[in-house]
Tab-separated table of C-alpha atoms in Angstrom:
chain	number	residue	atom	x	y	z
A	1	MET	CA	23.242	0.543	6.090
A	2	ALA	CA	24.665	4.036	5.808
A	3	ALA	CA	25.714	5.187	2.349
A	4	GLY	CA	24.527	8.788	2.157
A	5	ASP	CA	20.873	9.809	2.169
A	6	ALA	CA	18.982	10.004	-1.101
A	7	THR	CA	15.532	11.556	-1.575
A	8	VAL	CA	12.044	10.204	-0.941
A	9	TYR	CA	9.682	11.543	-3.622
A	10	ARG	CA	6.125	11.528	-2.311
A	11	SER	CA	2.702	11.566	-3.909
A	12	VAL	CA	1.039	14.977	-4.215
A	13	SER	CA	-2.100	13.519	-2.611
A	14	THR	CA	-3.589	15.487	0.286
A	15	TRP	CA	-4.414	12.226	2.077
A	16	ARG	CA	-1.781	11.975	4.793
A	17	GLN	CA	-1.356	9.558	7.674
A	18	PRO	CA	0.412	10.720	10.868
A	19	VAL	CA	4.199	10.484	10.818
A	20	PRO	CA	5.218	7.215	12.519
A	21	PRO	CA	6.915	7.580	15.911
A	22	GLU	CA	10.603	6.781	16.163
A	23	ALA	CA	11.034	3.054	15.770
A	24	SER	CA	12.001	0.872	18.711
A	25	ALA	CA	15.234	-1.099	18.458
A	26	THR	CA	13.242	-4.219	17.567
A	27	ARG	CA	11.219	-2.470	14.897
A	28	GLY	CA	14.266	-0.705	13.500
A	29	ALA	CA	16.144	-3.970	13.160
A	30	LEU	CA	13.205	-5.580	11.355
A	31	LEU	CA	12.883	-2.625	8.974
A	32	ASP	CA	16.606	-2.788	8.221
A	33	TYR	CA	16.260	-6.504	7.494
A	34	VAL	CA	13.351	-5.938	5.107
A	35	ALA	CA	15.206	-3.074	3.412
A	36	MET	CA	18.197	-5.344	2.813
A	37	GLY	CA	15.866	-7.965	1.367
A	38	VAL	CA	14.442	-5.412	-1.050
A	39	LEU	CA	17.844	-4.114	-2.146
A	40	ALA	CA	19.095	-7.658	-2.687
A	41	ARG	CA	16.712	-7.851	-5.652
A	42	GLY	CA	19.062	-5.768	-7.754
A	43	HIS	CA	20.558	-2.377	-8.598
A	44	GLY	CA	17.930	-1.423	-11.170
A	45	ARG	CA	14.460	-0.047	-10.497
A	46	LEU	CA	12.486	-2.039	-7.941
A	47	ARG	CA	8.775	-2.065	-7.069
A	48	VAL	CA	7.691	-2.962	-3.532
A	49	GLY	CA	4.082	-3.745	-2.628
A	50	ILE	CA	2.910	-3.596	1.004
A	51	ASP	CA	-0.439	-5.301	1.583
A	52	GLY	CA	-2.565	-6.244	4.575
A	53	LEU	CA	-5.941	-5.595	6.124
A	54	THR	CA	-7.204	-2.041	6.472
A	55	ALA	CA	-5.401	-0.388	9.426
A	56	ALA	CA	-2.713	-3.092	9.558
A	57	GLY	CA	-0.116	-0.305	9.507
A	58	LYS	CA	0.794	-0.419	5.820
A	59	THR	CA	1.320	3.306	5.309
A	60	SER	CA	3.515	3.704	8.370
A	61	PHE	CA	5.553	0.647	7.410
A	62	GLY	CA	5.978	1.969	3.881
A	63	ASP	CA	7.130	5.354	5.133
A	64	GLU	CA	9.594	3.790	7.546
A	65	LEU	CA	10.920	1.416	4.901
A	66	ALA	CA	11.354	4.332	2.495
A	67	GLY	CA	13.479	6.117	5.075
A	68	ARG	CA	15.674	3.069	5.539
A	69	ILE	CA	16.207	2.560	1.827
A	70	CYS	CA	16.961	6.191	0.992
A	71	ARG	CA	19.709	6.166	3.620
A	72	THR	CA	21.550	3.619	1.479
A	73	GLY	CA	21.708	6.123	-1.362
A	74	ARG	CA	18.809	4.736	-3.410
A	75	PRO	CA	16.083	7.287	-4.281
A	76	VAL	CA	12.565	6.223	-3.297
A	77	LEU	CA	9.189	6.968	-4.873
A	78	ARG	CA	6.426	6.682	-2.286
A	79	THR	CA	2.674	6.389	-2.826
A	80	SER	CA	-0.483	4.465	-1.928
A	81	LEU	CA	-3.099	2.617	-3.930
A	82	ASP	CA	-5.625	4.963	-2.287
A	83	ASP	CA	-4.302	7.599	-4.698
A	84	PHE	CA	-5.586	5.483	-7.599
A	85	LYS	CA	-9.234	5.031	-6.694
A	86	ARG	CA	-11.917	5.752	-9.230
A	87	PRO	CA	-13.439	9.258	-8.839
A	88	TRP	CA	-16.471	9.610	-6.599
A	89	ARG	CA	-18.315	11.490	-9.335
A	90	ASP	CA	-18.629	8.191	-11.236
A	91	ARG	CA	-19.869	6.113	-8.316
A	92	HIS	CA	-23.426	6.081	-9.691
A	93	ARG	CA	-22.109	3.850	-12.486
A	94	TYR	CA	-21.115	1.000	-10.179
A	95	ASP	CA	-21.287	-0.238	-6.590
A	96	ARG	CA	-18.271	0.646	-4.465
A	97	GLU	CA	-19.975	0.930	-1.090
A	98	SER	CA	-20.832	-2.686	-0.335
A	99	GLY	CA	-18.037	-5.075	0.559
A	100	GLU	CA	-18.233	-6.914	-2.749
A	101	GLY	CA	-18.542	-3.662	-4.674
A	102	TYR	CA	-15.611	-2.051	-2.907
A	103	TYR	CA	-13.378	-4.989	-3.749
A	104	ARG	CA	-14.475	-5.146	-7.391
A	105	ASN	CA	-14.826	-1.484	-8.257
A	106	ALA	CA	-13.126	1.021	-5.951
A	107	PHE	CA	-9.636	0.999	-7.500
A	108	ASP	CA	-8.573	1.901	-11.039
A	109	TYR	CA	-6.032	-0.849	-11.757
A	110	GLU	CA	-5.520	0.241	-15.349
A	111	ALA	CA	-4.317	3.602	-14.047
A	112	VAL	CA	-2.099	1.865	-11.496
A	113	LYS	CA	-0.483	-0.188	-14.252
A	114	ASN	CA	-0.219	2.447	-16.960
A	115	LEU	CA	0.697	5.479	-14.866
A	116	LEU	CA	2.760	3.897	-12.113
A	117	LEU	CA	3.874	0.278	-12.190
A	118	GLU	CA	4.869	-0.109	-15.835
A	119	PRO	CA	6.864	3.167	-15.967
A	120	ALA	CA	8.585	2.230	-12.679
A	121	GLY	CA	9.862	-1.082	-14.027
A	122	VAL	CA	13.409	-1.814	-15.178
A	123	ASN	CA	12.347	-1.424	-18.801
A	124	GLY	CA	9.799	1.320	-18.181
A	125	SER	CA	9.973	4.963	-19.166
A	126	GLY	CA	10.644	6.137	-15.611
A	127	GLU	CA	7.898	8.756	-16.012
A	128	CYS	CA	5.796	7.848	-12.983
A	129	VAL	CA	2.532	9.352	-11.784
A	130	LEU	CA	2.271	8.935	-8.003
A	131	CYS	CA	-1.341	10.122	-7.715
A	132	SER	CA	-4.119	9.782	-10.227
A	133	ILE	CA	-7.164	11.094	-8.325
A	134	ASP	CA	-6.713	12.778	-4.956
A	135	PRO	CA	-8.866	10.743	-2.537
A	136	LEU	CA	-9.883	13.846	-0.547
A	137	THR	CA	-10.137	16.719	-3.029
A	138	GLN	CA	-10.881	14.511	-6.072
A	139	ALA	CA	-8.422	16.633	-8.074
A	140	ASP	CA	-6.939	14.895	-11.111
A	141	HIS	CA	-3.141	14.732	-10.769
A	142	SER	CA	-2.520	12.277	-13.588
A	143	ASN	CA	-0.386	14.861	-15.407
A	144	VAL	CA	2.022	15.280	-12.479
A	145	VAL	CA	5.054	13.161	-13.364
A	146	THR	CA	7.841	12.131	-11.004
A	147	PRO	CA	10.893	10.749	-12.825
A	148	ALA	CA	12.287	7.468	-11.503
A	149	THR	CA	16.047	7.191	-11.871
A	150	PRO	CA	17.452	3.844	-13.078
A	151	ASP	CA	18.159	2.827	-9.452
A	152	ALA	CA	14.913	4.128	-7.884
A	153	VAL	CA	12.795	2.035	-5.521
A	154	LEU	CA	9.023	2.456	-5.702
A	155	ILE	CA	7.163	1.648	-2.457
A	156	VAL	CA	3.389	1.316	-2.696
A	157	ASP	CA	1.073	0.429	0.167
A	158	GLY	CA	-2.558	-0.528	-0.136
A	159	VAL	CA	-5.234	-3.142	0.306
A	160	PHE	CA	-5.599	-5.659	-2.527
A	161	ALA	CA	-2.051	-4.979	-3.757
A	162	PHE	CA	-1.589	-8.641	-4.665
A	163	ARG	CA	-4.685	-8.892	-6.837
A	164	PRO	CA	-4.042	-10.674	-10.147
A	165	ASP	CA	-4.534	-7.341	-11.947
A	166	ILE	CA	-1.219	-5.988	-10.625
A	167	ASN	CA	0.499	-8.728	-8.635
A	168	ARG	CA	2.992	-9.601	-11.375
A	169	TYR	CA	4.562	-6.143	-11.261
A	170	TRP	CA	5.993	-6.356	-7.751
A	171	ASP	CA	9.641	-7.205	-7.259
A	172	PHE	CA	9.142	-7.583	-3.501
A	173	ARG	CA	5.920	-8.167	-1.541
A	174	VAL	CA	5.296	-7.506	2.161
A	175	TRP	CA	2.170	-8.691	3.976
A	176	LEU	CA	1.413	-7.098	7.353
A	177	ASP	CA	-0.556	-9.525	9.479
A	178	ILE	CA	-2.942	-8.478	12.262
A	179	ASP	CA	-6.154	-9.916	13.674
A	180	PRO	CA	-9.304	-8.717	11.841
A	181	GLU	CA	-10.906	-7.501	15.080
A	182	LEU	CA	-7.827	-5.433	15.899
A	183	ALA	CA	-7.862	-4.047	12.354
A	184	VAL	CA	-11.435	-2.823	12.845
A	185	ARG	CA	-10.624	-1.238	16.211
A	186	ARG	CA	-7.593	0.548	14.803
A	187	GLY	CA	-9.457	1.651	11.704
A	188	VAL	CA	-12.448	3.018	13.615
A	189	GLN	CA	-10.155	4.949	15.942
A	190	ARG	CA	-8.256	6.352	12.960
A	191	ASP	CA	-11.348	7.356	10.968
A	192	LEU	CA	-13.676	8.479	13.758
A	193	ALA	CA	-12.991	12.172	13.216
A	194	GLY	CA	-13.888	11.994	9.528
A	195	ALA	CA	-16.616	9.356	9.431
A	196	GLY	CA	-18.128	9.891	12.874
A	197	GLN	CA	-20.570	7.267	14.067
A	198	ASP	CA	-20.526	5.597	10.650
A	199	ALA	CA	-16.854	4.621	11.020
A	200	GLU	CA	-17.505	1.212	12.570
A	201	ALA	CA	-20.161	0.302	9.999
A	202	VAL	CA	-17.884	1.329	7.135
A	203	HIS	CA	-15.077	-0.828	8.445
A	204	CYS	CA	-17.239	-3.849	9.212
A	205	ASP	CA	-19.669	-3.758	6.294
A	206	ARG	CA	-17.400	-2.420	3.554
A	207	TYR	CA	-13.689	-2.813	4.208
A	208	GLN	CA	-13.704	-6.029	6.202
A	209	ALA	CA	-16.359	-7.566	3.951
A	210	ALA	CA	-14.248	-6.687	0.894
A	211	GLU	CA	-11.156	-8.167	2.487
A	212	ARG	CA	-12.963	-11.454	3.125
A	213	VAL	CA	-13.646	-11.724	-0.604
A	214	TYR	CA	-9.992	-10.939	-1.339
A	215	LEU	CA	-8.646	-13.474	1.141
A	216	VAL	CA	-10.816	-16.257	-0.284
A	217	GLU	CA	-10.290	-15.480	-3.973
A	218	VAL	CA	-6.600	-14.549	-3.989
A	219	ASP	CA	-4.985	-15.921	-0.806
A	220	PRO	CA	-2.680	-12.877	-0.811
A	221	VAL	CA	-0.554	-14.079	2.111
A	222	SER	CA	0.752	-16.907	-0.076
A	223	HIS	CA	2.157	-14.361	-2.548
A	224	ALA	CA	4.180	-12.429	0.034
A	225	ASP	CA	7.959	-12.565	0.090
A	226	ILE	CA	7.834	-11.730	3.775
A	227	VAL	CA	4.974	-11.810	6.297
A	228	VAL	CA	5.283	-9.517	9.324
A	229	ASP	CA	3.116	-9.762	12.430
A	230	ASN	CA	2.413	-6.064	13.048
A	231	THR	CA	0.145	-6.529	16.062
A	232	ARG	CA	2.520	-4.707	18.365
A	233	PHE	CA	4.077	-1.628	16.790
A	234	ASP	CA	7.189	-1.748	18.974
A	235	GLU	CA	7.663	-5.497	18.584
A	236	PRO	CA	6.819	-6.626	15.054
A	237	ARG	CA	8.093	-10.057	14.109
A	238	ILE	CA	8.657	-12.012	10.943
A	239	VAL	CA	6.152	-14.843	10.625
A	240	ARG	CA	7.351	-16.276	7.336
A	241	GLU	CA	9.598	-15.404	4.442
A	242	ARG	CA	9.962	-16.941	1.017
A	243	CYS	CA	13.151	-18.906	0.545
């Protein structure tokens, strides 16, 4: 897949996940396969959505996929739906702490569409905002524009990426599949330092409860172009792909 490295342009968000370890041969081969599937969609701008349960490994997969694609010479814009949540200062106006409330209210899909997905399309302006509200500092970065060249690939990870609000914008959809109990264990381990003893309750009562609503209402797995079992980081496997 070598063609000369391009650049990965990243969100200015201060929310950062650890850098993924070097991929195993099995994982590397799968990532190369997915990258080829993305690039087969065309030479113009492409928008890739990576969905799955909280702590399914979406951010790591997105970062790894970005690395694979930029090595082919295509520039990549990289961000997360977490960078488009509604500001905490407005949380008194709506519920975003219960499961149902988190699913309905946490994300600003109008900002996702107007600032990111529409500009990143083939016929868009190319003037993309990769972070609206910083999830940690709550700083407004909606005036920070990253230009998308005509051949750029936008990779966005995040829960609820295949919601009807934004599903039609994706040119390629990846669903990372893991068991809900494993998702909670991974998520609690990841967030323990920040959330402390509340981490398990947040994952069970908010995130997992929200995801149950999503799975019933949207059936997001059915929208995916490729479904990857990401239970074992070193040995992911393709479960299904759209013909």
